[in-house]
């Protein structure tokens, strides 16, 4: 990695953090261009394409615009520029302070977490990762969308990160509680034994729509950490076909 590439990466990290601090989120390229141009009318205005490249880490602004961004977003200029190339290939960049090293390590962790989240979102079944206490630590976009639409989960607040999914399943009442309790028992068994995988098929009908899912609970271990993975795979179409073939009613 060259100095220029590393500086761009560091700018990208600092820039996105600054945007989140300013806007509470990463704004669209159009919004960023408008906001920047309103505050820097004396400099050359930026285009939406330039803003998009800054946001995506494909380029960084020239000196005058960078100075404006540093002042506007309170960016850490020392963090962006304090790098030198070493001769050791195994350590391509030497960081000049412990503080900056911590920032780079945090950046690398965020990159890994981002890749993990992107990979999880690529998986089509509803998927959640739990720790050994049953607390959700990561969900994919399919799980999040379903949780937000399911009334019993209160707009997703009872079904996403930070929630004890094991407790939610154990405390379930009414229609569907039997299956939820079964999932809870699966989770406890997987957490205890670290190796078994459990699957079960169940109906989940709502608002006149008949739907079926297959839940799978399994565990994976990385070094000393053990996590529980819960997936809910839609099997409605296959269930309809099977029940029609054998003449069963479609109530369950």
Coordinates of N, CA and C in Angstrom, one line a residue:
X1 N 0.8 -1.2 0.0 CA 0.0 0.0 0.0 C 0.9 1.3 0.0
X2 N 0.6 2.2 -0.9 CA 1.4 3.4 -1.0 C 0.9 4.4 0.1
X3 N 1.7 5.5 0.3 CA 1.3 6.5 1.3 C 0.0 7.1 0.8
X4 N -0.1 7.4 -0.5 CA -1.3 8.0 -1.0 C -2.6 7.2 -0.7
X5 N -2.4 5.9 -1.0 CA -3.6 5.0 -0.7 C -3.9 4.9 0.7
X6 N -2.9 4.9 1.6 CA -3.2 4.8 3.0 C -3.8 6.1 3.5
X7 N -3.4 7.2 3.0 CA -4.0 8.5 3.4 C -5.4 8.6 3.0
X8 N -5.7 8.1 1.8 CA -7.1 8.1 1.3 C -8.0 7.2 2.2
X9 N -7.4 6.0 2.6 CA -8.2 5.2 3.5 C -8.5 5.8 4.9
X10 N -7.4 6.5 5.4 CA -7.6 7.2 6.7 C -8.5 8.4 6.5
X11 N -8.5 9.1 5.4 CA -9.4 10.2 5.2 C -10.8 9.6 5.2
X12 N -11.0 8.5 4.5 CA -12.3 7.9 4.3 C -12.9 7.6 5.7
X13 N -12.1 7.0 6.6 CA -12.5 6.6 7.9 C -12.9 7.9 8.7
X14 N -12.0 8.8 8.7 CA -12.2 10.1 9.5 C -13.4 10.8 8.9
X15 N -13.5 10.9 7.6 CA -14.6 11.6 6.9 C -16.0 11.0 7.2
X16 N -16.1 9.7 7.1 CA -17.4 9.1 7.4 C -17.8 9.2 8.9
X17 N -16.8 9.1 9.8 CA -17.1 9.4 11.2 C -17.6 10.8 11.4
X18 N -16.9 11.8 10.7 CA -17.3 13.2 10.8 C -18.7 13.4 10.3
X19 N -19.1 12.7 9.2 CA -20.4 12.9 8.6 C -21.5 12.3 9.6
X20 N -21.2 11.2 10.2 CA -22.1 10.6 11.2 C -22.3 11.5 12.4
X21 N -21.2 12.1 12.9 CA -21.3 13.0 14.0 C -22.1 14.3 13.6
X22 N -22.0 14.7 12.4 CA -22.6 15.9 12.0 C -24.1 15.7 11.6
X23 N -24.4 14.6 10.9 CA -25.7 14.4 10.4 C -26.5 13.2 11.1
X24 N -25.8 12.4 11.9 CA -26.4 11.3 12.5 C -26.4 10.1 11.6
X25 N -25.9 10.2 10.4 CA -25.9 9.1 9.4 C -25.0 9.6 8.2
X26 N -24.8 8.7 7.3 CA -24.0 9.0 6.1 C -25.0 9.6 5.1
X27 N -24.9 10.9 4.8 CA -25.9 11.6 3.9 C -25.7 11.1 2.5
X28 N -26.7 11.4 1.6 CA -26.6 11.1 0.2 C -25.5 12.0 -0.4
X29 N -25.0 11.6 -1.6 CA -24.1 12.5 -2.3 C -24.7 13.8 -2.6
X30 N -25.9 13.9 -3.0 CA -26.6 15.1 -3.3 C -26.7 16.0 -2.1
X31 N -27.1 15.5 -0.9 CA -27.2 16.3 0.3 C -25.8 16.8 0.7
X32 N -24.8 15.9 0.6 CA -23.5 16.4 1.0 C -23.0 17.5 0.2
X33 N -23.2 17.4 -1.2 CA -22.7 18.4 -2.1 C -23.4 19.8 -1.8
X34 N -24.7 19.7 -1.5 CA -25.5 20.9 -1.2 C -25.0 21.6 0.1
X35 N -24.8 20.7 1.1 CA -24.4 21.3 2.4 C -23.0 21.8 2.4
X36 N -22.1 21.1 1.7 CA -20.7 21.6 1.6 C -20.7 22.9 0.8
X37 N -21.4 23.0 -0.3 CA -21.3 24.2 -1.1 C -22.0 25.4 -0.4
X38 N -23.0 25.2 0.4 CA -23.6 26.3 1.1 C -22.6 26.9 2.1
X39 N -21.7 26.1 2.7 CA -20.8 26.5 3.7 C -19.5 27.0 3.1
X40 N -19.2 26.7 1.9 CA -17.9 27.0 1.3 C -18.2 27.7 -0.1
X41 N -19.0 28.7 -0.1 CA -19.3 29.4 -1.3 C -18.2 30.1 -2.0
X42 N -17.1 30.4 -1.2 CA -15.9 31.1 -1.8 C -15.0 30.1 -2.6
X43 N -15.1 28.9 -2.3 CA -14.3 27.9 -3.0 C -15.1 27.3 -4.2
X44 N -14.5 26.5 -5.0 CA -15.2 25.9 -6.2 C -16.2 24.9 -5.6
X45 N -17.4 25.0 -6.1 CA -18.4 24.1 -5.6 C -18.1 22.7 -6.1
X46 N -18.5 21.7 -5.3 CA -18.3 20.3 -5.6 C -19.5 19.7 -6.3
X47 N -19.3 18.7 -7.1 CA -20.4 18.1 -7.8 C -20.9 16.9 -7.0
X48 N -22.1 16.4 -7.3 CA -22.6 15.2 -6.6 C -21.6 14.0 -6.8
X49 N -21.0 13.9 -8.0 CA -20.1 12.8 -8.3 C -18.8 12.9 -7.4
X50 N -18.3 14.1 -7.1 CA -17.2 14.3 -6.2 C -17.6 13.9 -4.8
X51 N -18.7 14.3 -4.4 CA -19.2 13.9 -3.1 C -19.4 12.4 -2.9
X52 N -19.9 11.8 -4.0 CA -20.0 10.3 -4.0 C -18.7 9.6 -3.8
X53 N -17.7 10.1 -4.5 CA -16.3 9.5 -4.4 C -15.7 9.7 -3.1
X54 N -16.0 10.8 -2.4 CA -15.5 11.0 -1.1 C -16.1 10.0 -0.1
X55 N -17.4 9.9 -0.2 CA -18.2 9.0 0.7 C -17.7 7.6 0.5
X56 N -17.5 7.2 -0.8 CA -17.1 5.8 -1.0 C -15.7 5.5 -0.9
X57 N -14.9 6.5 -0.6 CA -13.4 6.3 -0.4 C -12.7 6.1 -1.7
X58 N -13.2 6.6 -2.8 CA -12.5 6.5 -4.1 C -11.5 7.6 -4.3
X59 N -11.7 8.7 -3.6 CA -10.8 9.9 -3.8 C -10.9 10.7 -2.5
X60 N -10.0 11.7 -2.5 CA -10.1 12.7 -1.4 C -9.9 14.1 -1.9
X61 N -10.4 15.1 -1.3 CA -10.4 16.5 -1.8 C -9.0 17.0 -1.8
X62 N -8.8 18.0 -2.7 CA -7.5 18.7 -2.7 C -7.4 19.6 -1.4
X63 N -6.3 20.2 -1.3 CA -5.9 20.9 0.0 C -7.0 21.9 0.5
X64 N -7.4 22.8 -0.4 CA -8.4 23.8 0.1 C -9.7 23.2 0.6
X65 N -10.2 22.3 -0.2 CA -11.5 21.6 0.2 C -11.3 20.8 1.5
X66 N -10.1 20.1 1.6 CA -9.8 19.3 2.7 C -9.8 20.1 4.0
X67 N -9.2 21.3 3.9 CA -9.1 22.2 5.1 C -10.5 22.6 5.5
X68 N -11.4 22.9 4.5 CA -12.7 23.2 4.8 C -13.5 22.1 5.5
X69 N -13.2 20.9 5.0 CA -13.9 19.7 5.6 C -13.4 19.5 7.0
X70 N -12.1 19.7 7.2 CA -11.5 19.5 8.6 C -12.2 20.4 9.6
X71 N -12.3 21.7 9.2 CA -13.0 22.7 10.0 C -14.4 22.4 10.2
X72 N -15.1 22.1 9.2 CA -16.6 21.9 9.2 C -17.0 20.6 10.0
X73 N -16.3 19.5 9.7 CA -16.6 18.2 10.4 C -15.7 17.9 11.6
X74 N -14.8 18.8 11.9 CA -13.9 18.5 13.0 C -13.1 17.2 12.8
X75 N -12.5 17.1 11.7 CA -11.7 15.9 11.4 C -10.3 16.0 12.0
X76 N -9.8 14.8 12.3 CA -8.4 14.7 12.9 C -7.4 14.7 11.8
X77 N -6.8 15.9 11.5 CA -5.8 16.0 10.4 C -4.6 15.1 10.7
X78 N -4.2 15.1 11.9 CA -3.0 14.3 12.3 C -3.2 12.8 12.0
X79 N -4.4 12.4 12.3 CA -4.7 11.0 12.0 C -4.7 10.7 10.5
X80 N -5.2 11.6 9.7 CA -5.2 11.4 8.3 C -3.8 11.3 7.7
X81 N -2.9 12.2 8.1 CA -1.6 12.3 7.4 C -0.4 11.7 8.1
X82 N -0.5 11.3 9.4 CA 0.7 10.8 10.1 C 1.0 9.3 9.7
X83 N 1.6 9.1 8.6 CA 2.0 7.7 8.2 C 3.3 7.8 7.5
X84 N 4.1 6.7 7.6 CA 5.3 6.6 6.9 C 5.5 5.1 6.4
X85 N 6.1 4.9 5.3 CA 6.3 3.6 4.8 C 7.6 3.0 5.4
X86 N 7.5 1.7 5.8 CA 8.7 1.0 6.4 C 9.2 0.1 5.3
X87 N 10.3 -0.5 5.6 CA 10.9 -1.5 4.7 C 10.4 -2.9 4.9
X88 N 9.7 -3.2 6.0 CA 9.2 -4.5 6.2 C 7.9 -4.7 5.5
X89 N 7.8 -5.7 4.7 CA 6.6 -6.0 4.0 C 5.5 -6.4 4.9
X90 N 5.8 -7.1 6.0 CA 4.8 -7.6 6.9 C 4.1 -6.5 7.7
X91 N 4.8 -5.3 7.8 CA 4.2 -4.1 8.4 C 4.3 -3.0 7.5
X92 N 3.4 -2.8 6.5 CA 3.5 -1.9 5.5 C 3.5 -0.4 5.9
X93 N 2.8 -0.1 7.0 CA 2.7 1.2 7.5 C 3.1 1.4 8.9
X94 N 4.0 2.3 9.3 CA 4.3 2.5 10.7 C 3.5 3.7 11.2
X95 N 2.9 3.5 12.3 CA 2.0 4.5 12.9 C 2.9 5.3 14.0
X96 N 2.8 6.6 14.0 CA 3.7 7.4 14.8 C 3.3 7.6 16.2
X97 N 2.2 7.0 16.6 CA 1.8 7.2 18.0 C 0.8 6.1 18.4
X98 N 0.8 5.8 19.7 CA -0.1 4.7 20.2 C -1.5 5.1 19.9
X99 N -1.8 6.4 20.0 CA -3.2 6.8 19.8 C -3.6 6.5 18.4
X100 N -2.8 6.8 17.4 CA -3.1 6.6 16.0 C -3.2 5.1 15.7
X101 N -2.3 4.3 16.3 CA -2.4 2.9 16.2 C -3.7 2.3 16.6
X102 N -4.2 2.8 17.8 CA -5.5 2.4 18.3 C -6.6 2.7 17.3
X103 N -6.5 3.9 16.6 CA -7.5 4.3 15.6 C -7.4 3.3 14.4
X104 N -6.2 3.0 14.0 CA -6.1 2.1 12.8 C -6.6 0.7 13.2
X105 N -6.3 0.2 14.4 CA -6.9 -1.1 14.8 C -8.4 -1.0 14.8
X106 N -8.9 0.1 15.3 CA -10.4 0.2 15.4 C -11.0 0.2 14.0
X107 N -10.2 0.9 13.1 CA -10.7 0.9 11.7 C -10.7 -0.5 11.0
X108 N -9.6 -1.2 11.3 CA -9.5 -2.6 10.8 C -10.7 -3.5 11.3
X109 N -11.0 -3.3 12.6 CA -12.1 -4.0 13.2 C -13.4 -3.7 12.5
X110 N -13.6 -2.4 12.2 CA -14.8 -1.9 11.6 C -14.9 -2.5 10.2
X111 N -13.8 -2.6 9.5 CA -13.7 -3.2 8.1 C -14.2 -4.6 8.2
X112 N -13.7 -5.4 9.2 CA -14.0 -6.8 9.3 C -15.5 -6.9 9.7
X113 N -16.0 -6.1 10.6 CA -17.4 -6.1 11.0 C -18.3 -5.8 9.8
X114 N -17.8 -4.8 9.0 CA -18.6 -4.4 7.8 C -18.7 -5.5 6.8
X115 N -17.6 -6.2 6.6 CA -17.6 -7.4 5.7 C -18.5 -8.5 6.2
X116 N -18.4 -8.7 7.6 CA -19.3 -9.8 8.2 C -20.7 -9.4 8.0
X117 N -21.1 -8.1 8.2 CA -22.5 -7.7 8.0 C -22.9 -7.9 6.6
X118 N -22.0 -7.5 5.7 CA -22.4 -7.6 4.2 C -22.6 -9.0 3.8
X119 N -21.7 -9.9 4.3 CA -21.9 -11.3 4.0 C -23.2 -11.9 4.6
X120 N -23.5 -11.5 5.8 CA -24.7 -11.9 6.5 C -25.9 -11.4 5.7
X121 N -25.9 -10.2 5.2 CA -27.0 -9.7 4.5 C -27.2 -10.4 3.1
X122 N -26.1 -11.0 2.6 CA -26.2 -11.7 1.4 C -27.0 -13.0 1.5
X123 N -27.0 -13.5 2.8 CA -27.7 -14.8 3.0 C -29.2 -14.5 3.0
X124 N -30.0 -15.3 2.3 CA -31.4 -15.0 2.1 C -32.3 -15.4 3.3
X125 N -32.0 -16.5 4.1 CA -32.9 -16.7 5.2 C -32.8 -15.7 6.3
X126 N -33.8 -15.6 7.1 CA -33.7 -14.7 8.3 C -32.7 -15.2 9.2
X127 N -31.6 -14.4 9.5 CA -30.5 -15.0 10.3 C -30.1 -14.0 11.4
X128 N -29.9 -14.6 12.6 CA -29.4 -13.9 13.8 C -28.3 -14.6 14.4
X129 N -27.3 -13.9 15.0 CA -26.2 -14.5 15.7 C -26.4 -14.1 17.2
X130 N -26.4 -15.1 18.1 CA -26.6 -14.9 19.5 C -25.3 -15.2 20.3
X131 N -25.1 -14.6 21.4 CA -24.0 -15.0 22.3 C -24.5 -16.1 23.2
X132 N -23.6 -16.6 24.1 CA -23.9 -17.7 24.9 C -25.0 -17.4 25.9
X133 N -25.4 -16.2 26.1 CA -26.5 -15.8 27.0 C -27.8 -15.7 26.2
X134 N -27.8 -15.9 24.9 CA -29.0 -15.8 24.1 C -29.3 -14.4 23.6
X135 N -28.3 -13.5 23.8 CA -28.5 -12.1 23.4 C -28.1 -11.9 21.9
X136 N -28.9 -11.3 21.1 CA -28.7 -11.1 19.7 C -27.5 -10.1 19.6
X137 N -26.5 -10.5 18.8 CA -25.3 -9.6 18.6 C -25.3 -9.1 17.1
X138 N -26.0 -9.8 16.3 CA -25.9 -9.4 14.8 C -27.1 -10.1 14.1
X139 N -27.8 -9.3 13.3 CA -28.9 -9.9 12.4 C -28.6 -9.4 11.0
X140 N -29.2 -10.1 10.0 CA -29.1 -9.7 8.7 C -30.3 -8.8 8.3
X141 N -30.3 -8.3 7.1 CA -31.3 -7.3 6.7 C -32.7 -8.0 6.6
X142 N -32.7 -9.3 6.2 CA -34.0 -10.0 6.1 C -34.6 -10.2 7.5
X143 N -33.8 -10.5 8.5 CA -34.3 -10.7 9.8 C -34.8 -9.3 10.3
X144 N -34.1 -8.3 10.1 CA -34.5 -7.0 10.6 C -35.8 -6.5 10.0
X145 N -35.9 -6.7 8.7 CA -37.2 -6.3 8.0 C -38.4 -7.1 8.6
X146 N -38.2 -8.4 8.8 CA -39.3 -9.2 9.3 C -39.6 -8.8 10.7
X147 N -38.6 -8.5 11.5 CA -38.9 -8.1 12.9 C -39.7 -6.8 13.0
X148 N -39.4 -5.9 12.1 CA -40.1 -4.6 12.1 C -41.5 -4.8 11.7
X149 N -41.8 -5.8 10.9 CA -43.2 -6.0 10.4 C -44.0 -6.8 11.3
X150 N -43.4 -7.6 12.3 CA -44.1 -8.5 13.1 C -44.6 -7.8 14.3
X151 N -46.0 -7.7 14.5 CA -46.5 -6.9 15.6 C -46.0 -7.3 17.0
X152 N -45.9 -8.6 17.3 CA -45.5 -9.0 18.6 C -44.0 -8.5 19.0
X153 N -43.2 -8.2 18.0 CA -41.9 -7.7 18.2 C -41.8 -6.2 18.3
X154 N -42.9 -5.5 18.3 CA -43.0 -4.1 18.5 C -42.0 -3.3 17.6
X155 N -42.2 -3.5 16.3 CA -41.4 -2.7 15.3 C -40.0 -3.1 15.3
X156 N -39.6 -4.3 15.8 CA -38.3 -4.8 15.7 C -37.5 -4.6 17.0
X157 N -38.1 -3.8 18.0 CA -37.4 -3.5 19.2 C -37.2 -4.7 20.1
X158 N -38.0 -5.8 19.9 CA -37.9 -7.0 20.6 C -37.2 -8.1 19.8
X159 N -36.6 -7.8 18.7 CA -36.1 -8.9 17.9 C -34.8 -8.6 17.2
X160 N -34.1 -7.5 17.6 CA -32.8 -7.2 17.0 C -31.7 -7.1 18.0
X161 N -30.6 -6.5 17.6 CA -29.4 -6.4 18.4 C -29.6 -5.9 19.9
X162 N -29.0 -6.6 20.8 CA -29.2 -6.2 22.2 C -30.3 -6.9 23.0
X163 N -31.2 -7.6 22.2 CA -32.4 -8.2 22.8 C -32.0 -9.7 23.2
X164 N -32.5 -10.1 24.3 CA -32.3 -11.6 24.7 C -33.3 -12.4 24.0
X165 N -33.0 -12.9 22.8 CA -33.9 -13.7 22.0 C -34.3 -15.0 22.7
X166 N -33.4 -15.5 23.5 CA -33.8 -16.7 24.3 C -34.9 -16.4 25.2
X167 N -34.8 -15.3 25.9 CA -35.9 -14.9 26.9 C -37.2 -14.6 26.1
X168 N -37.1 -13.9 25.0 CA -38.3 -13.6 24.2 C -39.0 -14.9 23.8
X169 N -38.3 -15.9 23.4 CA -38.9 -17.2 23.0 C -39.5 -17.9 24.2
X170 N -38.8 -17.9 25.3 CA -39.3 -18.6 26.5 C -40.5 -17.9 27.1
X171 N -40.7 -16.6 26.9 CA -41.8 -15.9 27.5 C -43.0 -15.8 26.5
X172 N -42.8 -16.3 25.3 CA -43.9 -16.2 24.3 C -45.2 -16.8 24.8
X173 N -46.3 -16.2 24.5 CA -47.6 -16.7 24.9 C -48.6 -16.6 23.8
X174 N -49.6 -17.4 23.8 CA -50.6 -17.4 22.8 C -50.2 -18.2 21.6
X175 N -50.8 -17.8 20.4 CA -50.6 -18.5 19.2 C -49.1 -18.4 18.8
X176 N -48.5 -19.6 18.5 CA -47.1 -19.7 18.2 C -46.2 -19.9 19.3
X177 N -46.7 -19.8 20.6 CA -45.8 -19.9 21.7 C -45.2 -21.3 21.8
X178 N -45.9 -22.3 21.4 CA -45.3 -23.7 21.5 C -44.0 -23.8 20.6
X179 N -44.1 -23.2 19.4 CA -42.9 -23.3 18.6 C -41.8 -22.4 19.1
X180 N -42.2 -21.2 19.7 CA -41.2 -20.3 20.2 C -40.5 -21.0 21.4
X181 N -41.2 -21.7 22.2 CA -40.6 -22.4 23.4 C -39.7 -23.5 22.9
X182 N -40.1 -24.2 21.8 CA -39.2 -25.2 21.2 C -37.9 -24.6 20.7
X183 N -38.0 -23.4 20.1 CA -36.7 -22.8 19.6 C -35.9 -22.4 20.8
X184 N -36.5 -22.0 21.9 CA -35.7 -21.7 23.1 C -35.0 -22.9 23.6
X185 N -35.6 -24.1 23.6 CA -35.0 -25.3 24.1 C -33.8 -25.7 23.1
X186 N -34.0 -25.4 21.8 CA -32.9 -25.7 20.9 C -31.7 -24.8 21.2
X187 N -32.0 -23.5 21.4 CA -30.9 -22.6 21.7 C -30.1 -23.0 22.9
X188 N -30.8 -23.4 24.0 CA -30.2 -23.8 25.2 C -29.3 -25.1 25.0
X189 N -29.8 -26.0 24.2 CA -29.1 -27.2 23.9 C -27.8 -26.9 23.1
X190 N -28.0 -26.1 22.1 CA -26.8 -25.7 21.3 C -25.7 -25.0 22.1
X191 N -26.2 -24.1 22.9 CA -25.2 -23.3 23.7 C -24.5 -24.3 24.7
X192 N -25.2 -25.2 25.2 CA -24.6 -26.2 26.2 C -23.6 -27.1 25.6
X193 N -24.0 -27.6 24.3 CA -23.2 -28.7 23.7 C -22.3 -28.2 22.6
X194 N -22.5 -27.0 22.1 CA -21.6 -26.3 21.1 C -21.5 -27.0 19.8
X195 N -22.2 -28.1 19.6 CA -22.0 -28.8 18.3 C -23.3 -29.3 17.6
X196 N -24.3 -29.5 18.4 CA -25.5 -30.0 17.7 C -26.3 -29.0 16.9
X197 N -27.0 -29.5 15.9 CA -27.9 -28.6 15.1 C -29.3 -29.1 15.2
X198 N -30.2 -28.2 15.4 CA -31.6 -28.6 15.5 C -32.4 -27.9 14.4
X199 N -33.4 -28.6 13.9 CA -34.3 -28.0 12.9 C -35.7 -28.3 13.2
X200 N -36.7 -27.4 12.8 CA -38.1 -27.7 13.0 C -38.9 -26.8 12.1
X201 N -40.0 -27.4 11.6 CA -40.9 -26.6 10.7 C -42.1 -26.2 11.5
X202 N -42.6 -25.0 11.1 CA -43.7 -24.4 11.9 C -44.5 -23.5 11.0
X203 N -45.8 -23.3 11.3 CA -46.7 -22.3 10.6 C -46.5 -21.0 11.3
X204 N -46.7 -19.9 10.5 CA -46.7 -18.6 11.1 C -47.6 -17.7 10.3
X205 N -48.9 -17.9 10.5 CA -50.0 -17.3 9.7 C -50.3 -15.9 10.3
X206 N -50.6 -15.0 9.5 CA -51.0 -13.6 10.0 C -51.8 -12.9 8.9
X207 N -52.8 -12.2 9.4 CA -53.7 -11.4 8.5 C -54.2 -12.2 7.3
X208 N -54.6 -13.4 7.5 CA -55.1 -14.2 6.5 C -54.1 -14.9 5.6
X209 N -52.8 -14.5 5.7 CA -51.8 -15.2 4.9 C -51.3 -16.4 5.6
X210 N -51.2 -17.5 4.9 CA -50.7 -18.7 5.4 C -49.2 -18.9 5.0
X211 N -48.4 -19.0 6.1 CA -46.9 -19.0 5.8 C -46.3 -20.1 6.7
X212 N -45.3 -20.8 6.2 CA -44.5 -21.8 7.0 C -43.0 -21.4 6.9
X213 N -42.4 -21.8 8.0 CA -40.9 -21.6 8.0 C -40.2 -22.8 8.6
X214 N -39.0 -22.9 8.3 CA -38.1 -24.0 8.9 C -37.1 -23.2 9.7
X215 N -37.0 -23.5 11.0 CA -36.0 -22.8 11.9 C -34.9 -23.8 12.1
X216 N -33.7 -23.3 12.0 CA -32.5 -24.0 12.2 C -31.6 -23.3 13.3
X217 N -31.2 -24.1 14.3 CA -30.4 -23.5 15.3 C -29.1 -24.3 15.4
X218 N -28.0 -23.6 15.3 CA -26.7 -24.3 15.3 C -25.6 -23.4 16.0
X219 N -24.4 -23.9 16.2 CA -23.4 -23.2 16.9 C -22.1 -23.2 16.1
X220 N -21.3 -22.2 16.3 CA -20.0 -22.2 15.7 C -19.0 -21.6 16.7
X221 N -17.8 -22.1 16.7 CA -16.8 -21.7 17.7 C -15.6 -21.1 17.0
X222 N -15.2 -19.9 17.5 CA -14.0 -19.3 17.0 C -13.1 -19.0 18.2
X223 N -11.9 -19.7 18.2 CA -11.0 -19.6 19.3 C -11.8 -19.9 20.6
X224 N -11.9 -19.0 21.5 CA -12.6 -19.3 22.8 C -14.1 -18.9 22.8
X225 N -14.5 -18.3 21.7 CA -15.9 -17.7 21.6 C -16.8 -18.7 20.9
X226 N -18.0 -18.8 21.5 CA -19.0 -19.7 20.9 C -20.3 -18.8 20.7
X227 N -20.8 -18.9 19.5 CA -22.0 -18.2 19.1 C -23.1 -19.2 18.6
X228 N -24.3 -18.7 18.7 CA -25.4 -19.5 18.3 C -26.0 -18.8 17.1
X229 N -26.3 -19.6 16.0 CA -26.9 -19.0 14.8 C -28.3 -19.5 14.6
X230 N -29.2 -18.6 14.5 CA -30.6 -19.0 14.3 C -31.1 -18.5 12.9
X231 N -31.6 -19.4 12.1 CA -32.1 -19.0 10.8 C -33.6 -19.5 10.7
X232 N -34.4 -18.7 10.0 CA -35.7 -19.0 9.7 C -35.9 -19.0 8.2
X233 N -36.1 -20.1 7.6 CA -36.2 -20.2 6.1 C -37.6 -20.3 5.7
X234 N -38.1 -19.4 4.8 CA -39.5 -19.5 4.3 C -39.6 -20.8 3.5
X235 N -40.6 -21.6 3.8 CA -40.9 -22.8 3.0 C -42.4 -22.9 2.6
X236 N -43.0 -21.8 2.5 CA -44.5 -21.8 2.3 C -44.8 -22.5 0.9
X237 N -44.1 -22.1 -0.1 CA -44.4 -22.7 -1.4 C -44.2 -24.2 -1.4
X238 N -43.2 -24.7 -0.8 CA -42.9 -26.1 -0.8 C -44.0 -26.8 0.1
X239 N -44.4 -26.2 1.2 CA -45.4 -26.8 2.1 C -46.8 -26.9 1.4
X240 N -47.1 -25.8 0.6 CA -48.4 -25.9 -0.1 C -48.4 -27.0 -1.1
X241 N -47.3 -27.2 -1.8 CA -47.2 -28.2 -2.8 C -47.3 -29.6 -2.2
X242 N -46.6 -29.8 -1.1 CA -46.6 -31.1 -0.4 C -48.0 -31.4 0.2
X243 N -48.7 -30.4 0.8 CA -50.0 -30.7 1.4 C -51.0 -30.9 0.3
X244 N -50.9 -30.3 -0.8 CA -51.9 -30.5 -1.9 C -51.7 -31.9 -2.5
X245 N -50.4 -32.4 -2.6 CA -50.2 -33.7 -3.1 C -50.7 -34.8 -2.3
X246 N -50.7 -34.6 -1.0 CA -51.2 -35.7 -0.1 C -52.6 -35.4 0.5
X247 N -53.2 -34.3 0.0 CA -54.6 -34.1 0.3 C -54.8 -33.6 1.7
X248 N -53.8 -33.0 2.4 CA -54.0 -32.4 3.7 C -54.6 -31.0 3.7
X249 N -55.4 -30.7 4.7 CA -55.9 -29.3 4.8 C -54.7 -28.3 5.0
X250 N -54.9 -27.1 4.6 CA -53.8 -26.1 4.7 C -53.9 -25.2 5.9
X251 N -54.6 -25.7 7.0 CA -54.8 -24.9 8.2 C -53.5 -24.9 9.0
X252 N -52.7 -25.9 8.9 CA -51.4 -26.0 9.7 C -50.3 -26.2 8.8

